[in-house]
Coordinates of C-alpha atoms and ligand atoms in Angstrom, one line a residue:
M267 CA 21.7 -94.3 79.2
R268 CA 23.3 -91.4 81.1
V269 CA 26.3 -91.5 78.8
F270 CA 24.0 -91.6 75.8
S271 CA 22.0 -88.6 77.0
R272 CA 25.3 -86.7 77.7
V273 CA 26.4 -87.4 74.1
L274 CA 23.0 -86.4 72.9
S275 CA 23.1 -83.1 74.7
F276 CA 26.6 -82.4 73.5
L277 CA 25.4 -83.1 69.9
V278 CA 22.4 -80.8 70.4
F279 CA 24.8 -78.1 71.8
A280 CA 27.3 -78.5 69.0
A281 CA 24.5 -78.3 66.4
G282 CA 23.0 -75.3 68.1
A283 CA 26.4 -73.6 68.2
A284 CA 26.7 -74.1 64.5
I285 CA 23.3 -72.7 63.7
A286 CA 22.6 -70.0 66.2
P287 CA 25.0 -67.0 66.1
C288 CA 27.0 -66.3 69.3
A289 CA 26.0 -63.2 71.2
N290 CA 28.7 -61.1 69.4
E291 CA 28.2 -62.6 66.0
P292 CA 26.0 -60.7 63.5
A293 CA 22.7 -62.3 62.5
T294 CA 22.9 -63.6 59.0
A295 CA 19.5 -65.2 58.3
G296 CA 18.2 -64.1 54.9
K297 CA 21.4 -62.4 53.8
P298 CA 22.2 -63.1 50.2
N299 CA 25.4 -64.9 49.1
I300 CA 27.6 -62.9 46.8
V301 CA 29.7 -64.2 43.9
F302 CA 31.9 -61.6 42.2
I303 CA 33.6 -62.7 39.0
L304 CA 36.1 -60.1 37.8
S305 CA 38.0 -60.7 34.5
D306 CA 41.0 -58.8 33.2
D307 CA 40.8 -56.5 30.1
H308 CA 37.4 -57.8 28.9
S309 CA 35.7 -55.3 26.7
I310 CA 32.0 -54.6 26.4
Q311 CA 32.4 -55.0 22.6
T312 CA 32.9 -58.7 23.1
I313 CA 29.9 -59.6 25.2
G314 CA 26.8 -60.7 23.3
A315 CA 24.3 -59.0 25.7
Y316 CA 26.0 -55.5 25.6
G317 CA 24.8 -54.4 22.1
A318 CA 28.3 -53.0 21.4
R319 CA 30.4 -53.3 18.2
L320 CA 31.0 -57.0 18.2
S321 CA 28.0 -58.1 20.2
E322 CA 26.0 -59.4 17.3
F323 CA 28.9 -61.4 16.1
C324 CA 29.5 -62.8 19.6
R325 CA 25.9 -63.8 19.8
Q326 CA 26.1 -65.6 16.4
Q327 CA 29.3 -67.4 17.4
N328 CA 28.1 -68.2 20.9
V329 CA 31.1 -66.5 22.6
T330 CA 29.4 -65.4 25.9
P331 CA 26.2 -67.5 26.4
N332 CA 26.6 -67.6 30.1
M333 CA 27.3 -63.9 30.5
D334 CA 24.3 -63.3 28.3
R335 CA 22.2 -65.7 30.5
L336 CA 23.3 -63.7 33.5
A337 CA 22.2 -60.4 31.8
A338 CA 18.9 -61.8 30.7
A339 CA 18.1 -62.7 34.4
G340 CA 19.5 -59.5 35.9
A341 CA 20.7 -55.9 35.3
L342 CA 23.3 -54.9 32.7
F343 CA 24.8 -51.4 33.2
P344 CA 25.4 -49.8 29.8
N345 CA 27.1 -46.7 31.5
S346 CA 29.6 -48.4 33.7
F347 CA 33.1 -46.9 33.8
C348 CA 36.5 -47.1 35.6
C349 CA 38.2 -44.1 37.1
N350 CA 41.7 -45.1 35.9
S351 CA 41.9 -47.6 33.2
L352 CA 44.7 -49.8 34.5
C353 CA 44.6 -53.0 36.4
S354 CA 45.9 -52.3 40.0
P355 CA 44.4 -48.8 40.2
S356 CA 41.0 -50.2 39.1
R357 CA 41.2 -53.0 41.6
A358 CA 42.2 -50.7 44.4
S359 CA 39.3 -48.4 43.6
I360 CA 37.0 -51.4 43.7
L361 CA 38.4 -52.5 47.1
T362 CA 38.4 -49.0 48.7
G363 CA 35.5 -47.1 47.1
L364 CA 38.0 -44.3 46.5
H365 CA 39.7 -42.7 43.5
S366 CA 43.4 -43.6 42.9
G367 CA 44.9 -40.5 44.4
A368 CA 43.1 -41.2 47.7
N369 CA 43.8 -44.9 48.0
G370 CA 47.4 -44.6 46.9
V371 CA 47.3 -47.0 44.0
T372 CA 47.9 -44.8 40.9
N373 CA 50.0 -47.4 39.1
L374 CA 50.7 -51.1 38.7
G375 CA 51.5 -53.3 41.7
Q376 CA 51.4 -50.6 44.3
P377 CA 50.0 -51.2 47.8
V378 CA 46.8 -49.7 49.1
R379 CA 47.8 -46.9 51.4
Q380 CA 48.2 -48.0 55.0
G381 CA 45.0 -47.7 57.1
V382 CA 42.6 -47.2 54.2
W383 CA 39.3 -49.1 54.7
V384 CA 38.6 -52.0 52.3
Y385 CA 35.3 -53.9 51.9
P386 CA 36.4 -57.6 52.4
A387 CA 36.9 -57.1 56.1
A388 CA 33.5 -55.3 56.4
V389 CA 31.7 -58.1 54.5
R390 CA 33.4 -60.7 56.9
D391 CA 32.4 -58.6 59.9
A392 CA 28.8 -58.8 58.6
G393 CA 28.9 -62.6 59.2
Y394 CA 30.2 -63.8 55.8
Q395 CA 32.8 -66.4 55.0
T396 CA 34.9 -64.9 52.3
A397 CA 37.3 -66.1 49.5
I398 CA 39.4 -64.3 46.9
I399 CA 41.0 -66.3 44.2
G400 CA 43.1 -65.3 41.2
K401 CA 44.6 -62.0 39.9
W402 CA 45.1 -59.4 42.5
H403 CA 48.1 -57.3 41.4
L404 CA 48.3 -55.1 44.5
G405 CA 51.2 -54.6 46.9
N406 CA 49.4 -56.0 49.9
T407 CA 47.6 -59.3 50.5
P408 CA 43.9 -59.6 51.7
A409 CA 44.8 -60.9 55.2
N410 CA 41.3 -60.3 56.5
T411 CA 39.8 -62.8 54.1
D412 CA 39.1 -66.4 55.1
Y413 CA 40.6 -68.0 52.0
W414 CA 42.9 -66.4 49.5
R415 CA 45.0 -67.8 46.6
L416 CA 46.4 -65.1 44.4
F417 CA 48.7 -64.9 41.4
P418 CA 51.9 -63.2 42.0
G419 CA 51.9 -60.1 39.8
Q420 CA 50.2 -60.7 36.4
G421 CA 50.1 -64.5 36.9
N422 CA 50.6 -67.1 34.2
Y423 CA 48.1 -68.6 31.8
W424 CA 49.6 -72.1 32.1
N425 CA 50.7 -73.9 35.3
P426 CA 50.4 -70.7 37.3
S427 CA 51.7 -70.3 40.9
V428 CA 49.3 -69.0 43.6
L429 CA 50.3 -67.3 46.8
G430 CA 48.3 -68.1 50.0
P431 CA 48.9 -67.5 53.7
N432 CA 51.3 -70.4 53.7
G433 CA 53.4 -69.4 50.8
E434 CA 53.5 -70.2 47.1
E435 CA 52.0 -73.3 45.4
K436 CA 52.4 -74.3 41.7
L437 CA 49.3 -75.5 40.0
A438 CA 49.1 -77.6 36.8
G439 CA 46.7 -76.7 34.0
Y440 CA 45.0 -73.6 32.5
A441 CA 44.6 -70.6 34.7
T442 CA 40.9 -69.8 34.0
D443 CA 39.8 -73.4 34.7
L444 CA 42.1 -73.8 37.7
L445 CA 40.6 -70.7 39.4
T446 CA 37.1 -72.0 38.8
D447 CA 38.1 -75.3 40.3
L448 CA 39.5 -73.6 43.4
G449 CA 36.4 -71.5 43.8
L450 CA 34.0 -74.5 43.4
A451 CA 36.1 -76.6 45.8
W452 CA 35.9 -73.8 48.4
L453 CA 32.1 -73.5 47.9
K454 CA 31.7 -77.3 48.4
R455 CA 33.6 -77.3 51.8
R456 CA 32.1 -74.0 53.1
D457 CA 30.2 -73.7 56.3
K458 CA 26.6 -74.0 55.0
S459 CA 25.1 -72.2 58.0
R460 CA 26.6 -68.8 57.0
P461 CA 26.4 -66.7 53.8
F462 CA 29.4 -66.5 51.6
M463 CA 31.2 -64.0 49.3
L464 CA 33.3 -65.8 46.7
E465 CA 35.5 -63.7 44.4
V466 CA 37.0 -65.3 41.3
H467 CA 39.4 -62.9 39.6
H468 CA 40.5 -64.2 36.2
K469 CA 43.7 -63.3 34.4
A470 CA 42.0 -63.8 31.0
P471 CA 41.6 -62.3 28.5
H472 CA 44.7 -60.2 29.3
R473 CA 47.7 -60.0 26.9
P474 CA 49.3 -62.3 25.5
W475 CA 45.8 -63.9 25.0
E476 CA 46.8 -67.5 25.5
P477 CA 43.7 -69.7 25.0
P478 CA 43.0 -73.1 26.5
S479 CA 43.8 -75.9 24.1
R480 CA 40.2 -76.9 23.7
Y481 CA 39.6 -73.7 21.8
Y482 CA 42.8 -73.7 19.6
R483 CA 40.8 -74.4 16.5
W484 CA 37.6 -72.6 17.4
L485 CA 36.9 -69.6 15.0
A486 CA 39.9 -70.6 12.9
D487 CA 37.9 -70.2 9.7
V488 CA 35.6 -67.3 10.8
A489 CA 36.2 -63.7 9.7
I490 CA 36.0 -61.2 12.6
P491 CA 34.2 -58.0 11.6
E492 CA 36.8 -55.2 11.3
P493 CA 36.2 -51.9 13.1
P494 CA 35.7 -48.9 10.7
T495 CA 38.6 -47.2 12.5
L496 CA 41.2 -49.9 12.1
F497 CA 43.3 -47.6 9.9
D498 CA 42.6 -44.4 11.9
D499 CA 45.1 -41.5 11.1
Y500 CA 44.2 -39.6 14.4
A501 CA 43.7 -36.5 12.3
G502 CA 41.0 -34.9 14.5
R503 CA 42.9 -35.4 17.7
G504 CA 46.0 -33.9 19.4
T505 CA 49.5 -35.1 20.1
P506 CA 48.7 -37.9 22.6
A507 CA 46.7 -40.1 20.1
H508 CA 49.7 -39.8 17.6
A509 CA 52.3 -40.6 20.3
Q510 CA 50.8 -43.9 21.7
K511 CA 52.4 -47.3 21.3
M512 CA 49.4 -49.6 21.1
E513 CA 48.8 -50.0 17.4
I514 CA 48.1 -53.5 16.2
G515 CA 50.0 -52.8 13.0
R516 CA 53.1 -51.4 14.5
D517 CA 53.3 -52.5 18.2
M518 CA 51.7 -56.0 18.4
T519 CA 54.5 -58.6 18.2
L520 CA 54.6 -61.6 16.0
G521 CA 56.2 -63.5 18.9
A522 CA 54.4 -63.6 22.2
D523 CA 51.3 -61.7 21.0
L524 CA 50.6 -63.5 17.7
K525 CA 52.4 -66.7 18.6
V526 CA 54.1 -67.1 15.2
D527 CA 57.6 -67.9 16.5
S528 CA 57.6 -67.9 20.3
P529 CA 57.0 -70.9 22.6
G530 CA 54.3 -70.0 25.2
K531 CA 55.2 -70.5 28.8
G532 CA 53.9 -74.0 29.8
R533 CA 51.5 -74.2 26.8
P534 CA 50.8 -77.8 25.5
E535 CA 53.2 -77.5 22.6
A536 CA 52.1 -80.5 20.6
E537 CA 48.5 -79.5 20.5
F538 CA 49.5 -76.0 19.9
Q539 CA 51.6 -76.9 16.9
A540 CA 48.9 -79.1 15.4
A541 CA 46.5 -76.2 15.4
Y542 CA 48.7 -73.1 14.9
G543 CA 51.6 -74.8 12.9
P544 CA 49.8 -74.7 9.5
R545 CA 48.6 -71.2 10.1
N546 CA 52.1 -70.0 10.9
E547 CA 53.5 -71.8 7.8
A548 CA 50.9 -70.1 5.6
F549 CA 51.7 -66.7 7.2
R550 CA 55.4 -67.1 6.5
K551 CA 54.8 -68.0 2.9
A552 CA 52.4 -65.1 2.3
G553 CA 54.9 -62.4 3.1
L554 CA 52.2 -59.9 4.1
Q555 CA 53.1 -56.2 4.4
G556 CA 51.3 -52.9 5.3
E557 CA 47.5 -53.0 5.6
A558 CA 47.3 -56.7 4.7
L559 CA 49.7 -57.5 7.6
T560 CA 47.6 -55.3 10.0
R561 CA 44.4 -57.1 8.9
W562 CA 46.0 -60.5 9.5
K563 CA 47.2 -59.4 12.9
Y564 CA 43.8 -58.1 13.8
Q565 CA 42.1 -61.4 12.8
E566 CA 44.5 -63.6 14.7
Y567 CA 44.7 -61.3 17.8
M568 CA 40.9 -61.3 18.0
K569 CA 40.6 -65.0 17.6
D570 CA 42.9 -65.6 20.6
Y571 CA 41.2 -62.9 22.6
L572 CA 37.7 -64.4 22.0
R573 CA 39.0 -67.9 22.8
C574 CA 40.2 -66.6 26.2
V575 CA 36.8 -64.8 26.7
K576 CA 35.0 -68.1 25.8
A577 CA 37.0 -69.9 28.6
V578 CA 36.0 -67.1 31.1
D579 CA 32.4 -67.6 29.9
D580 CA 32.7 -71.4 30.6
S581 CA 33.9 -70.4 34.1
V582 CA 30.8 -68.3 34.6
G583 CA 28.7 -71.2 33.4
R584 CA 30.2 -73.7 35.8
I585 CA 29.6 -71.4 38.7
L586 CA 26.0 -70.6 37.7
D587 CA 25.4 -74.4 37.2
Y588 CA 26.8 -75.1 40.7
L589 CA 24.5 -72.5 42.3
K590 CA 21.5 -73.9 40.5
A591 CA 22.3 -77.5 41.4
E592 CA 22.7 -76.6 45.0
G593 CA 19.5 -74.6 45.2
L594 CA 21.5 -71.4 45.8
E595 CA 20.4 -69.5 42.7
E596 CA 17.6 -67.6 44.3
N597 CA 19.6 -66.3 47.3
T598 CA 22.9 -65.5 45.6
V599 CA 23.9 -62.3 43.9
V600 CA 26.2 -62.9 40.9
I601 CA 28.2 -60.0 39.6
Y602 CA 30.3 -60.1 36.4
A603 CA 32.7 -57.2 35.7
A604 CA 36.2 -56.6 34.3
D605 CA 38.8 -54.2 35.6
Q606 CA 38.6 -51.9 32.6
G607 CA 37.6 -51.9 28.9
F608 CA 39.9 -52.8 26.0
Y609 CA 40.5 -52.0 22.4
N610 CA 39.6 -54.7 19.9
G611 CA 41.1 -52.9 16.9
E612 CA 39.1 -49.6 17.3
H613 CA 41.4 -46.7 16.2
G614 CA 43.9 -49.5 15.2
W615 CA 44.6 -50.2 18.9
F616 CA 44.9 -52.9 21.6
D617 CA 45.3 -52.1 25.3
K618 CA 43.4 -49.5 27.3
R619 CA 44.5 -46.6 29.6
W620 CA 42.6 -43.7 27.9
I621 CA 39.5 -41.9 29.1
Y622 CA 38.2 -42.6 25.6
E623 CA 35.2 -44.9 25.2
E624 CA 36.4 -48.4 24.6
S625 CA 38.9 -48.1 27.4
I626 CA 36.9 -46.4 30.1
H627 CA 33.8 -48.7 29.8
M628 CA 33.7 -51.6 32.2
P629 CA 31.3 -54.4 31.7
L630 CA 29.0 -54.8 34.7
I631 CA 26.2 -57.3 34.9
V632 CA 24.4 -58.1 38.2
R633 CA 21.9 -60.9 38.7
W634 CA 20.0 -60.6 42.0
P635 CA 16.8 -62.6 41.9
G636 CA 13.8 -60.8 43.5
V637 CA 15.7 -57.5 43.5
A638 CA 17.2 -56.6 40.1
K639 CA 14.5 -56.8 37.4
P640 CA 15.4 -59.5 34.7
G641 CA 16.6 -57.9 31.5
S642 CA 16.9 -54.4 33.1
R643 CA 19.4 -51.8 31.8
P644 CA 19.9 -49.1 34.4
D645 CA 21.3 -46.0 32.6
A646 CA 22.9 -44.3 35.6
L647 CA 26.6 -43.3 35.4
V648 CA 28.3 -45.8 37.6
Q649 CA 31.9 -46.4 38.4
N650 CA 34.3 -48.9 40.0
I651 CA 34.4 -46.8 43.1
D652 CA 30.7 -47.8 43.7
Y653 CA 31.4 -51.5 44.2
A654 CA 32.7 -51.5 47.8
A655 CA 29.6 -49.7 49.2
T656 CA 27.4 -52.0 47.0
F657 CA 28.9 -55.2 48.4
V658 CA 28.7 -54.0 52.0
E659 CA 25.1 -52.9 51.6
M660 CA 24.2 -56.3 50.1
A661 CA 25.9 -58.0 53.1
G662 CA 24.1 -55.7 55.6
G663 CA 27.4 -54.3 56.9
K664 CA 28.8 -50.8 57.6
T665 CA 30.7 -48.4 55.4
P666 CA 32.8 -45.5 56.8
D667 CA 32.0 -41.9 55.9
G668 CA 34.0 -40.4 53.1
L669 CA 33.8 -43.0 50.4
H670 CA 33.9 -41.6 46.9
G671 CA 31.5 -44.2 45.6
R672 CA 27.9 -44.9 46.5
S673 CA 26.0 -48.2 46.8
L674 CA 24.3 -49.4 43.6
V675 CA 21.7 -51.3 45.6
P676 CA 18.9 -48.6 45.1
I677 CA 19.6 -48.6 41.4
L678 CA 19.4 -52.4 41.3
R679 CA 16.1 -52.2 43.0
G680 CA 14.9 -49.8 40.2
E681 CA 14.9 -46.8 42.5
P682 CA 17.9 -44.6 41.5
P683 CA 18.5 -41.8 44.0
P684 CA 17.4 -38.4 42.6
D685 CA 20.8 -36.9 43.5
W686 CA 22.8 -39.6 41.6
R687 CA 25.9 -38.3 39.9
T688 CA 25.6 -36.8 36.4
S689 CA 29.4 -36.6 35.8
L690 CA 32.3 -38.7 36.7
Y691 CA 36.0 -38.1 37.3
Y692 CA 38.9 -39.9 35.6
H693 CA 42.7 -39.7 36.2
Y694 CA 45.4 -41.8 34.5
Y695 CA 48.9 -41.4 35.9
D696 CA 51.0 -44.1 34.1
P697 CA 52.8 -43.2 30.8
G698 CA 52.9 -46.9 29.7
H699 CA 52.2 -47.8 26.0
G700 CA 53.1 -44.2 25.3
V701 CA 49.8 -42.9 26.7
T702 CA 50.2 -39.3 28.0
K703 CA 49.0 -38.8 31.6
H704 CA 45.6 -37.2 31.7
Y705 CA 42.6 -36.3 33.8
G706 CA 39.1 -35.5 32.7
V707 CA 35.3 -35.6 33.2
R708 CA 32.7 -37.8 31.4
T709 CA 29.1 -36.8 31.5
G710 CA 26.2 -38.5 29.8
R711 CA 27.1 -36.7 26.5
F712 CA 30.6 -35.3 26.7
T713 CA 34.2 -36.2 27.4
L714 CA 36.5 -33.4 28.4
V715 CA 40.2 -34.3 28.9
N716 CA 43.4 -32.5 29.8
F717 CA 46.6 -34.2 28.8
Y718 CA 48.5 -32.2 31.4
P719 CA 52.1 -33.0 30.7
V720 CA 51.7 -31.5 27.2
G721 CA 49.1 -28.9 28.1
E722 CA 46.5 -30.2 25.5
W723 CA 42.8 -30.3 26.0
E724 CA 40.2 -32.3 24.0
L725 CA 36.4 -32.3 24.0
Y726 CA 34.3 -35.0 22.4
D727 CA 30.6 -34.8 21.7
N728 CA 29.9 -38.5 22.1
E729 CA 26.3 -38.1 20.9
K730 CA 27.3 -36.6 17.5
D731 CA 30.7 -38.4 17.3
P732 CA 30.4 -41.8 19.1
Q733 CA 33.7 -43.0 17.7
Q734 CA 35.5 -39.9 19.1
L735 CA 37.2 -39.0 15.8
R736 CA 37.2 -35.2 16.2
S737 CA 37.9 -33.0 19.2
V738 CA 35.6 -30.0 19.2
Y739 CA 37.5 -28.3 22.1
A740 CA 38.4 -25.2 20.0
E741 CA 35.1 -24.8 18.2
S742 CA 33.2 -21.7 19.2
A743 CA 29.8 -23.6 19.3
Y744 CA 31.2 -25.6 22.2
A745 CA 32.8 -22.7 24.2
R746 CA 30.0 -22.7 26.8
T747 CA 30.2 -26.5 27.2
V748 CA 34.0 -26.3 27.7
A749 CA 33.6 -23.6 30.4
D750 CA 30.9 -25.5 32.2
L751 CA 32.8 -28.8 32.0
K752 CA 36.0 -27.2 33.3
A753 CA 34.1 -25.8 36.3
E754 CA 32.7 -29.3 36.9
L755 CA 36.2 -30.9 36.6
E756 CA 37.5 -28.5 39.2
R757 CA 34.7 -29.3 41.5
L758 CA 35.4 -33.1 41.1
Q759 CA 39.1 -32.5 41.7
R760 CA 38.4 -30.6 44.9
Q761 CA 36.2 -33.5 46.0
Y762 CA 38.4 -36.4 45.0
E763 CA 42.0 -35.3 44.8
S764 CA 43.1 -34.3 48.3
N765 CA 46.8 -34.3 47.4
F766 CA 46.9 -33.4 43.7
D767 CA 47.1 -29.8 42.6
P768 CA 45.5 -29.7 39.1
R769 CA 46.8 -26.1 38.5
A770 CA 50.3 -27.2 39.2
A771 CA 49.9 -30.2 37.0
D772 CA 48.4 -28.1 34.2
K773 CA 51.8 -27.1 32.9
P774 CA 53.5 -28.4 29.8
A775 CA 56.4 -30.7 30.5
G776 CA 59.6 -28.8 31.3
G777 CA 57.6 -25.9 32.9
K778 CA 58.2 -25.4 36.6
R779 CA 55.6 -26.9 38.9
R780 CA 54.9 -25.2 42.1
K781 CA 54.1 -27.3 45.1
S782 CA 50.7 -26.6 46.7
A783 CA 50.3 -26.3 50.4
K784 CA 48.4 -29.6 50.3
Q785 CA 51.2 -31.4 48.5
K786 CA 53.8 -30.2 51.0
S787 CA 51.8 -31.3 53.9
S788 CA 51.2 -35.0 54.9
S789 CA 49.3 -36.9 52.2
A790 CA 47.0 -38.5 54.9
I791 CA 43.4 -37.9 54.0
P792 CA 40.5 -37.8 56.6
H793 CA 39.2 -41.1 55.2
D794 CA 42.4 -42.9 56.3
R795 CA 41.8 -42.1 59.9
Q796 CA 38.4 -43.8 59.8
G797 CA 39.9 -47.0 58.5
T798 CA 39.2 -50.2 60.4
R799 CA 41.8 -52.9 59.7
G800 CA 43.4 -52.1 56.4
L801 CA 43.7 -55.1 54.1
Ligands
LIG177 C1 51.6 -55.7 30.7 C2 51.3 -55.8 29.3 C3 50.8 -54.4 28.8 C4 49.6 -54.0 29.7 C5 50.1 -53.9 31.1 C6 49.1 -53.5 32.1 N1 52.4 -56.2 28.5 O1 52.7 -54.9 30.9 O2 50.4 -54.6 27.4 O3 49.2 -52.7 29.3 O4 50.5 -55.3 31.5 O5 48.0 -54.4 32.1 S1 52.8 -57.8 28.4 O6 53.6 -57.9 27.2 O7 53.4 -58.1 29.6 O8 51.5 -58.5 28.3 S2 47.1 -54.5 33.3 O9 45.8 -55.2 33.0 O10 47.8 -55.2 34.4 O11 46.8 -53.1 33.7
LIG178 CA1 43.4 -55.2 33.3

């Protein structure tokens, strides 16, 4: 009996320890779980709920039923943007709540600057168990995360490797499905007494748009609506639009991109040949040239892109179904976003990088039962720099002073702060795909941009010219707008660019650049010194 009562008291103690927080552990009762699903290069045009160019088509073809279900039950942000339309910089801005120049990630694969605060540690400190799975593409690993399995670099669509604290592991199967499996497995074995934050970061639908074999034949006989600007001649724009290398007609390859004559890495070749072989045969016989070839490329590119999107949507569906089955739906915030926008043939392009509309737009859908009104469409200008503060406020944690972004929680509640931003800052530093470096400002109506290596400015009136076909920078009717926006741009650069001198950068290439006092001094910014534990 004595032994039994000792065992009993041990069990009671053990159970108590699991439920009641220790003296120094934060109280977590009532805190929502957070699921953050981030995809790669997914455009708003290809989400049914967005009401963008291909949305109606996507609804008819059932491309994104689960994302649409999420939007119907939560908030969809129509004015959601990135601050630098490239993978690693966007992810670093999400992590740090800072613009690229301040967090140190201006280009692909770079590490977040030493000592800069990031949200995963703050969410964990607020009592959460945390997991990050999938594409990461930064030079440092999220060591302050309970469970992480990340693709090295861009990762592979088929049989990808993942890196974890104990090294690299090779998985067998299709990336989008495997990441979902890892996420659900982690949820199943989590500590149910504490809230969780699960992040699933998909590689899809990034180039080279390798679909899962279950969708090889889906959409094969369907015509995708062409954008009116598929054969844009860039007449109303400056040198940069002419100099890019992201045209479907000229730059998209018949090999890896269009899969006419290149084996995909790890792709199930027999199934692939059964589905794509006859298409490739017909293509070879047709001998297409010029506009007909571009049209064919557009159709086939878009089919593979949408097949990849559909697999991401399946992943969203599996996660939503799990939450529902486990009774977690009401107390879990689910966020769907992508690291930037993407061109689906608009202006004849694929890829992103520009401050222009299709590139700078990021999908953002948030379902938060009891907080975000179902079917709401908050129109505030929001940016990827806002996510860190948002996640930490959801978790009841603490953010340091000096973040560039602000929490979206009041907006989600339907109470946007009266002093919310009316303009946002953008800076792209990488000359990849022939896109000239530029910085600029986007307001509710206008886009002002300076392509500083060539000293060319452009202004778009997005209300009158939503496709951005004609720069009105030099038109006298817009002189006042140009002056006001330049003043606003300078203000934003003073606020966000502690070690970038816009006047020095505003010289055509070949011109001498002077180094500002700030550039000569250490690049440390006050925010760094407030950092907690880095990554
Ligand atoms: C790769 C792609 C580019 C793409 C960059 C950046 N080429 O280099 O088309 O712009 O990634 O993408 S590929 O032939 O390797 O696919 S990002 O999403 O990582 O920023
Ligand atoms: Ca990307």
